[in-house]
Short mmCIF file of C-alpha atoms in Angstrom, two decimals:
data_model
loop_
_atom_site.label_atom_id
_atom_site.label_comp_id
_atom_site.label_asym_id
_atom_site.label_seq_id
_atom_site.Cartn_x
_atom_site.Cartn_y
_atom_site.Cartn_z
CA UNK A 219 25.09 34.17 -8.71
CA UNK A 220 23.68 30.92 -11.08
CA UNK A 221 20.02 30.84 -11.83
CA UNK A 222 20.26 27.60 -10.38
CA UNK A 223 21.69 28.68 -7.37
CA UNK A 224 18.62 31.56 -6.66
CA UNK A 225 16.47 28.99 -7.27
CA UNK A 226 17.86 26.24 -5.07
CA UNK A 227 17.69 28.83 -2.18
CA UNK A 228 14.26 30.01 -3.26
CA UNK A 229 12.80 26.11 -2.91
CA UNK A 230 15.55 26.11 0.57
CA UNK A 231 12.92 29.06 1.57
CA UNK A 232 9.70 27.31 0.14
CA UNK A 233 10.05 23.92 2.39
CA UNK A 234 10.91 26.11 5.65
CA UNK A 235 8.12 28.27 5.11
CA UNK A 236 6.01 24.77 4.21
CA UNK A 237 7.35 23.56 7.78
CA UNK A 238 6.12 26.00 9.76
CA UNK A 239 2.63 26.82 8.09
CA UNK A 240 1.72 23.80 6.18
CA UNK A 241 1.02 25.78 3.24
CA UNK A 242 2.09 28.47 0.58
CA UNK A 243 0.40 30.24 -1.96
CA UNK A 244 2.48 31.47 -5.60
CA UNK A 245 1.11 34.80 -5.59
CA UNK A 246 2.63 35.44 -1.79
CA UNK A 247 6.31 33.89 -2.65
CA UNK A 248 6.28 36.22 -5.71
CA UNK A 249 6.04 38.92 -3.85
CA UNK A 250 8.43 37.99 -1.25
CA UNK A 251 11.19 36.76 -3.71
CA UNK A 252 10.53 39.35 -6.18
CA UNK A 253 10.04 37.36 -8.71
CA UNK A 254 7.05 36.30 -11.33
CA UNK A 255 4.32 33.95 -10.25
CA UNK A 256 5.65 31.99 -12.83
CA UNK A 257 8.50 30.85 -11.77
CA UNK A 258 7.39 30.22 -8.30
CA UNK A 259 5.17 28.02 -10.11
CA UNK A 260 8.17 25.99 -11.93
CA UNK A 261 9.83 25.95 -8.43
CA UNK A 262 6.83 24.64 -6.86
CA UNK A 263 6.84 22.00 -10.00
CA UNK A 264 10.30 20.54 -9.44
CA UNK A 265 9.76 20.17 -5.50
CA UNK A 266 6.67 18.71 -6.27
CA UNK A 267 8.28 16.20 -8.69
CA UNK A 268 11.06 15.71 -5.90
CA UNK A 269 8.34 14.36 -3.48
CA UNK A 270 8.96 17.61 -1.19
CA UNK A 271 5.66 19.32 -1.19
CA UNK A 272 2.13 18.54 -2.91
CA UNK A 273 0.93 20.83 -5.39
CA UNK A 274 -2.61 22.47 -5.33
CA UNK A 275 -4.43 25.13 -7.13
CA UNK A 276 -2.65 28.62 -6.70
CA UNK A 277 0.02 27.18 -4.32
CA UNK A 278 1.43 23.99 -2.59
CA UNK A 279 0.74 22.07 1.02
CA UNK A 280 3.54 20.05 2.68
CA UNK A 281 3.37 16.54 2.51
CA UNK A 282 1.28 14.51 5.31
CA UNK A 283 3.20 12.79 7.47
CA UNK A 284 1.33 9.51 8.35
CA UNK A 285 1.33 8.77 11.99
CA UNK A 286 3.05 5.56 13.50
CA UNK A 287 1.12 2.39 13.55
CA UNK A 288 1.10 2.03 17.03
CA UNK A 289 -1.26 5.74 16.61
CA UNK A 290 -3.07 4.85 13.73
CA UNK A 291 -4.65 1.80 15.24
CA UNK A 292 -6.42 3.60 17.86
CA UNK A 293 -7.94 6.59 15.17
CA UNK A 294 -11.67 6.09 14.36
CA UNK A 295 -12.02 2.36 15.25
CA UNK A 296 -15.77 2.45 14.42
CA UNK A 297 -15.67 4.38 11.33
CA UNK A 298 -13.10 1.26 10.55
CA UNK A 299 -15.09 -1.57 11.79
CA UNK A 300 -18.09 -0.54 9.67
CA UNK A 301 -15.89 -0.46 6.57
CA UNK A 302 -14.43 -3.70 7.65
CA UNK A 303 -18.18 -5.47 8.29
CA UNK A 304 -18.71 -4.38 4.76
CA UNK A 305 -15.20 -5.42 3.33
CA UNK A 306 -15.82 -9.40 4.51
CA UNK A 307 -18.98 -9.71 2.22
CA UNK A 308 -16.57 -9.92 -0.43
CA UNK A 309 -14.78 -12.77 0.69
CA UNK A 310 -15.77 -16.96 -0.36
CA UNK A 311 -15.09 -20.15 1.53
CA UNK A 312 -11.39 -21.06 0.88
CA UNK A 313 -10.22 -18.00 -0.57
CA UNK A 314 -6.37 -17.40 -0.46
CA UNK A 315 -5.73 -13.65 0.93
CA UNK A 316 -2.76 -11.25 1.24
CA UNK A 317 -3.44 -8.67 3.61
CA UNK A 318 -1.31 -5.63 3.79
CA UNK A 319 -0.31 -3.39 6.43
CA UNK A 320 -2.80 -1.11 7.87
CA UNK A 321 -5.39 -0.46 10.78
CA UNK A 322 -8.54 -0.69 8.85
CA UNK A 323 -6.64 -4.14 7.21
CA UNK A 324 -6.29 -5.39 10.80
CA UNK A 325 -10.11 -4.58 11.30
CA UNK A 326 -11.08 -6.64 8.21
CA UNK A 327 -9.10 -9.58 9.75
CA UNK A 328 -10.82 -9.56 12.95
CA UNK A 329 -14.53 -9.29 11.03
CA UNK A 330 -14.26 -12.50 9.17
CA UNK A 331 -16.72 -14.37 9.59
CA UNK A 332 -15.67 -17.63 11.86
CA UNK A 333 -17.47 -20.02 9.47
CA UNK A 334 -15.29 -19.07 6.57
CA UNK A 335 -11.68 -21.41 5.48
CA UNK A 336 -9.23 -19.33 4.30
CA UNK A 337 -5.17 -18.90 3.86
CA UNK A 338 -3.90 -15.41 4.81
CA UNK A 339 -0.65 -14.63 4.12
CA UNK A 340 0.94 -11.23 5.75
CA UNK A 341 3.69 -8.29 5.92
CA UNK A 342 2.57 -7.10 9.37
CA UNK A 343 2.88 -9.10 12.67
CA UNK A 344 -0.49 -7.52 14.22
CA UNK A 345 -2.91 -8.86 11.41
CA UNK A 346 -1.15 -12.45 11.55
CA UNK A 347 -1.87 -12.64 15.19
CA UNK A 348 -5.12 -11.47 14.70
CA UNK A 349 -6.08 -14.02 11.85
CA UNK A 350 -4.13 -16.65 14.02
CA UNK A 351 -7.63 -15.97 16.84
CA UNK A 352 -9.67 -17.66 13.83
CA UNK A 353 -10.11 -21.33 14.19
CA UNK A 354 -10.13 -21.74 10.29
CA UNK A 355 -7.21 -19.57 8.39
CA UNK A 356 -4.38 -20.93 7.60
CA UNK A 357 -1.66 -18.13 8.21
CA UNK A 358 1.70 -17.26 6.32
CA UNK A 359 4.04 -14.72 7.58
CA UNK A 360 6.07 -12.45 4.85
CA UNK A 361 9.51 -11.93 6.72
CA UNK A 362 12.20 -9.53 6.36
CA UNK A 363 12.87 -6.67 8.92
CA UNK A 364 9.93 -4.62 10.17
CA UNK A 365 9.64 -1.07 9.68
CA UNK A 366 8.90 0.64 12.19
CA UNK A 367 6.53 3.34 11.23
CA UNK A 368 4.49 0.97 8.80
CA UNK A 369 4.13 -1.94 11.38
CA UNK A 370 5.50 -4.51 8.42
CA UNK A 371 8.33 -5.94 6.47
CA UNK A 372 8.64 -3.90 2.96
CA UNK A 373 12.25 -4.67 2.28
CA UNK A 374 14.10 -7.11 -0.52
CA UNK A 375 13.22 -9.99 1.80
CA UNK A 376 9.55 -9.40 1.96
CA UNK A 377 9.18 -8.90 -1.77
CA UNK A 378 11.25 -12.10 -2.21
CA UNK A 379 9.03 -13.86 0.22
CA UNK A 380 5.41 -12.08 -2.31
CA UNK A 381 7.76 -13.92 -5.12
CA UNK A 382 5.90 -17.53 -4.02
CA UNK A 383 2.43 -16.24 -3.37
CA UNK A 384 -0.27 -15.61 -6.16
CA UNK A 385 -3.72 -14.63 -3.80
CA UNK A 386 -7.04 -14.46 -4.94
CA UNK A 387 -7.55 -11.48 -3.22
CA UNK A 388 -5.08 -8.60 -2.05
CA UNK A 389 -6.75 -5.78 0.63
CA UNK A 390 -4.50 -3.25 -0.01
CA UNK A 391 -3.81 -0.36 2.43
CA UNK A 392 -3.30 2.98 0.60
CA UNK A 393 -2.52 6.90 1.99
CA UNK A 394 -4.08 8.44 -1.02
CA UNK A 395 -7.23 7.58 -3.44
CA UNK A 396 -8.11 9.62 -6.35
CA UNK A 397 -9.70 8.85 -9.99
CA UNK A 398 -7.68 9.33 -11.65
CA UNK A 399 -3.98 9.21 -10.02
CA UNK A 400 -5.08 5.86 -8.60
CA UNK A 401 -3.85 4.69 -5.11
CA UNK A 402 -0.83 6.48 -3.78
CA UNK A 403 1.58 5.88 -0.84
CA UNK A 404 3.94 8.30 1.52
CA UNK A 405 6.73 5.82 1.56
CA UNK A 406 8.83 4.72 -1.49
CA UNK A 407 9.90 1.38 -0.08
CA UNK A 408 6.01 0.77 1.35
CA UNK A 409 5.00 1.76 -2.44
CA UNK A 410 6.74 -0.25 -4.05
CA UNK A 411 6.00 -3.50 -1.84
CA UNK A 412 1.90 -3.04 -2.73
CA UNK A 413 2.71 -2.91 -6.14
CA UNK A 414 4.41 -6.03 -6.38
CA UNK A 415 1.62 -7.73 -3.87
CA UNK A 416 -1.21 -6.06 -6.17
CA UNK A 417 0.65 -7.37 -9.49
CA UNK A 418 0.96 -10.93 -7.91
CA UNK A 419 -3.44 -11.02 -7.44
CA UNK A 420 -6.41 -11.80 -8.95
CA UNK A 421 -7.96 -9.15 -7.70
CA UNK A 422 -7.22 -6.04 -4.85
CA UNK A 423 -9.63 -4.66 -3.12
CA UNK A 424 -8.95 -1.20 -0.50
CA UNK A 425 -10.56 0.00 2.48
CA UNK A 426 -10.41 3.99 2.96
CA UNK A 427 -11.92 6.35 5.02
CA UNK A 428 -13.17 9.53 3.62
CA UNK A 429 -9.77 11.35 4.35
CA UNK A 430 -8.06 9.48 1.79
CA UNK A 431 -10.45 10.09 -1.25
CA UNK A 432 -8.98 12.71 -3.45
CA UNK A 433 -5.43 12.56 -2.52
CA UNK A 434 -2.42 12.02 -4.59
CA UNK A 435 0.48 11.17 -2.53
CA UNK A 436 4.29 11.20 -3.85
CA UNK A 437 4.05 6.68 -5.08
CA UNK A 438 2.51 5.31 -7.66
CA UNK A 439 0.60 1.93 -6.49
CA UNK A 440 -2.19 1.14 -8.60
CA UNK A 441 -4.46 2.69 -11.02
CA UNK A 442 -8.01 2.58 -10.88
CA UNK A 443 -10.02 0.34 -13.14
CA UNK A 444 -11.72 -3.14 -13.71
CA UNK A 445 -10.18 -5.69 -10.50
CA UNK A 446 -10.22 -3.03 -7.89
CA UNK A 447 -13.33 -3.21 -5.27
CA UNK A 448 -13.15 0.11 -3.13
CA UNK A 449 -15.22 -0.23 -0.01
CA UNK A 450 -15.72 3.46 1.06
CA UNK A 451 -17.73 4.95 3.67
CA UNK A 452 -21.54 5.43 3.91
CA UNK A 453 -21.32 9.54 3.98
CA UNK A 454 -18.15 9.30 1.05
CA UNK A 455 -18.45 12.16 -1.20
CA UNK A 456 -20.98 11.76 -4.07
CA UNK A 457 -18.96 13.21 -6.96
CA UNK A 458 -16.05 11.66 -5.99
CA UNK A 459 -17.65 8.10 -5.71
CA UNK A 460 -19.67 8.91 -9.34
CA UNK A 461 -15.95 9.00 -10.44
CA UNK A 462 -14.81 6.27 -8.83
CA UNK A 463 -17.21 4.71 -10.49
CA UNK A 464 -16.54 5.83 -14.17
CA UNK A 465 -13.13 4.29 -13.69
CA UNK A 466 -14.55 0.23 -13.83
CA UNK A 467 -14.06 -0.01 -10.31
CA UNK A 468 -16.53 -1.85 -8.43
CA UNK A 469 -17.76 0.13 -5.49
CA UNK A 470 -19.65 -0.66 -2.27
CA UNK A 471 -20.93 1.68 0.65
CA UNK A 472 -20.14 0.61 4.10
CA UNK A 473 -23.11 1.62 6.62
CA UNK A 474 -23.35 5.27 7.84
CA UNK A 475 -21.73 5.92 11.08
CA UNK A 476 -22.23 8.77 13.73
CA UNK A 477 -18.72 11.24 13.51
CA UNK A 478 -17.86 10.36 16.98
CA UNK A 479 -17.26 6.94 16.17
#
């Protein structure tokens, strides 16, 4: 039997065994395949650089899978609404906006303040209705099919549609925030339309709840540096935000909410 064959069914075992307990450490699959730790650790490597597991210190963790948006909306609305009061102080009187998909992006929409002018231009049907409930933006809907599971049009149409727009501002949504792997996504195709709607900007600025600070997801989006605002929450880690920091990023600190909310 081919090396590569043992080790195709060693990774086989690997992502069942990630399936049903969410996590695997080197030093246990050694011991089970009879192998060294070392070469769990270059199996662990490639499915990592396959997008089939994420790598962490002595083993590896399956890969979140990020709920529906019909799910996500409903999660922590005041944690969200605080980051969102905080997010508008960022935006001036006629301002042009693209606002990606997201539930704390559809938050941000419905805190702008109703004296402010603006053009908002969209992927996702939910925030264009919302902004569409404020008597002064000026909305424009990116078209193309809507995904299902991201609530927004991320296809070739929708990035042909981002072709004609160059925003002041882009409030990105991102699964994963980290220092220095930047802002990462779970879905290629999602991935892949925030870079293009980041590149097209003046400036981005992102949204996250704690959850999201120190993850690397499988896509690349943005790095972190000079143009990027993070809004992050009042209670965000301190190292991590000292970090942040060190990167050029300008920071701000939403308000400090009870853990119910």
């Amino acid at each position: 039997m081919s090396s590569d064959l043992l080790s195709r069914e060693r990774q086989d075992a690997i992502r069942r065994r990630l399936q049903e307990t969410g996590r695997v450490l080197a030093g246990d699959l050694a011991r089970l395949f009879g192998v060294s730790e070392d070469t769990v650790r270059r199996d662990l490597r490639e499915m990592a650089a396959a997008g089939l597991c994420q790598r962490v210190y002595g083993g590896a963790l399956a890969l979140p899978q990020e709920q529906p948006f019909s799910v996500r909306i409903g999660d922590s609305p005041g944690r969200k609404a605080t980051l969102a009061a905080k997010a508008v102080t960022v935006l001036k009187d006629g301002m042009t906006l693209f606002v990606d998909a997201g539930s704390t992006n559809l938050a941000i929409v419905r805190a702008i303040p109703l004296h402010l002018t603006l053009t908002l231009s969209t992927n996702m049907p939910a925030i264009a209705m919302a902004a569409l409930d404020h008597p002064k933006i000026d909305v424009i809907t990116i078209g193309g099919r809507i995904d299902r599971h991201v609530g927004a049009a991320i296809g070739a149409r929708a990035e042909r549609d981002l072709e004609a727009l160059r925003p002041d501002l882009c409030i990105l949504g991102a699964c994963g925030l980290d220092p220095k792997a930047g802002l990462t996504g779970l879905v290629y195709e999602d991935a892949e339309f925030k870079r293009a709607a980041a590149a097209r900007s003046g400036s981005v600025l992102v949204a996250a709840t704690n959850e999201k600070l120190g993850l690397c997801e499988p896509f690349a989006i943005a790095a972190c540096g000079p143009g990027l605002t993070l809004v992050l929450e009042g209670d965000a880690p301190a190292p991590l935000s000292k970090a942040f920091t060190e990167t050029g990023v300008h920071l701000l600190h939403a308000a400090a909410v009870s853990q119910s909310a």
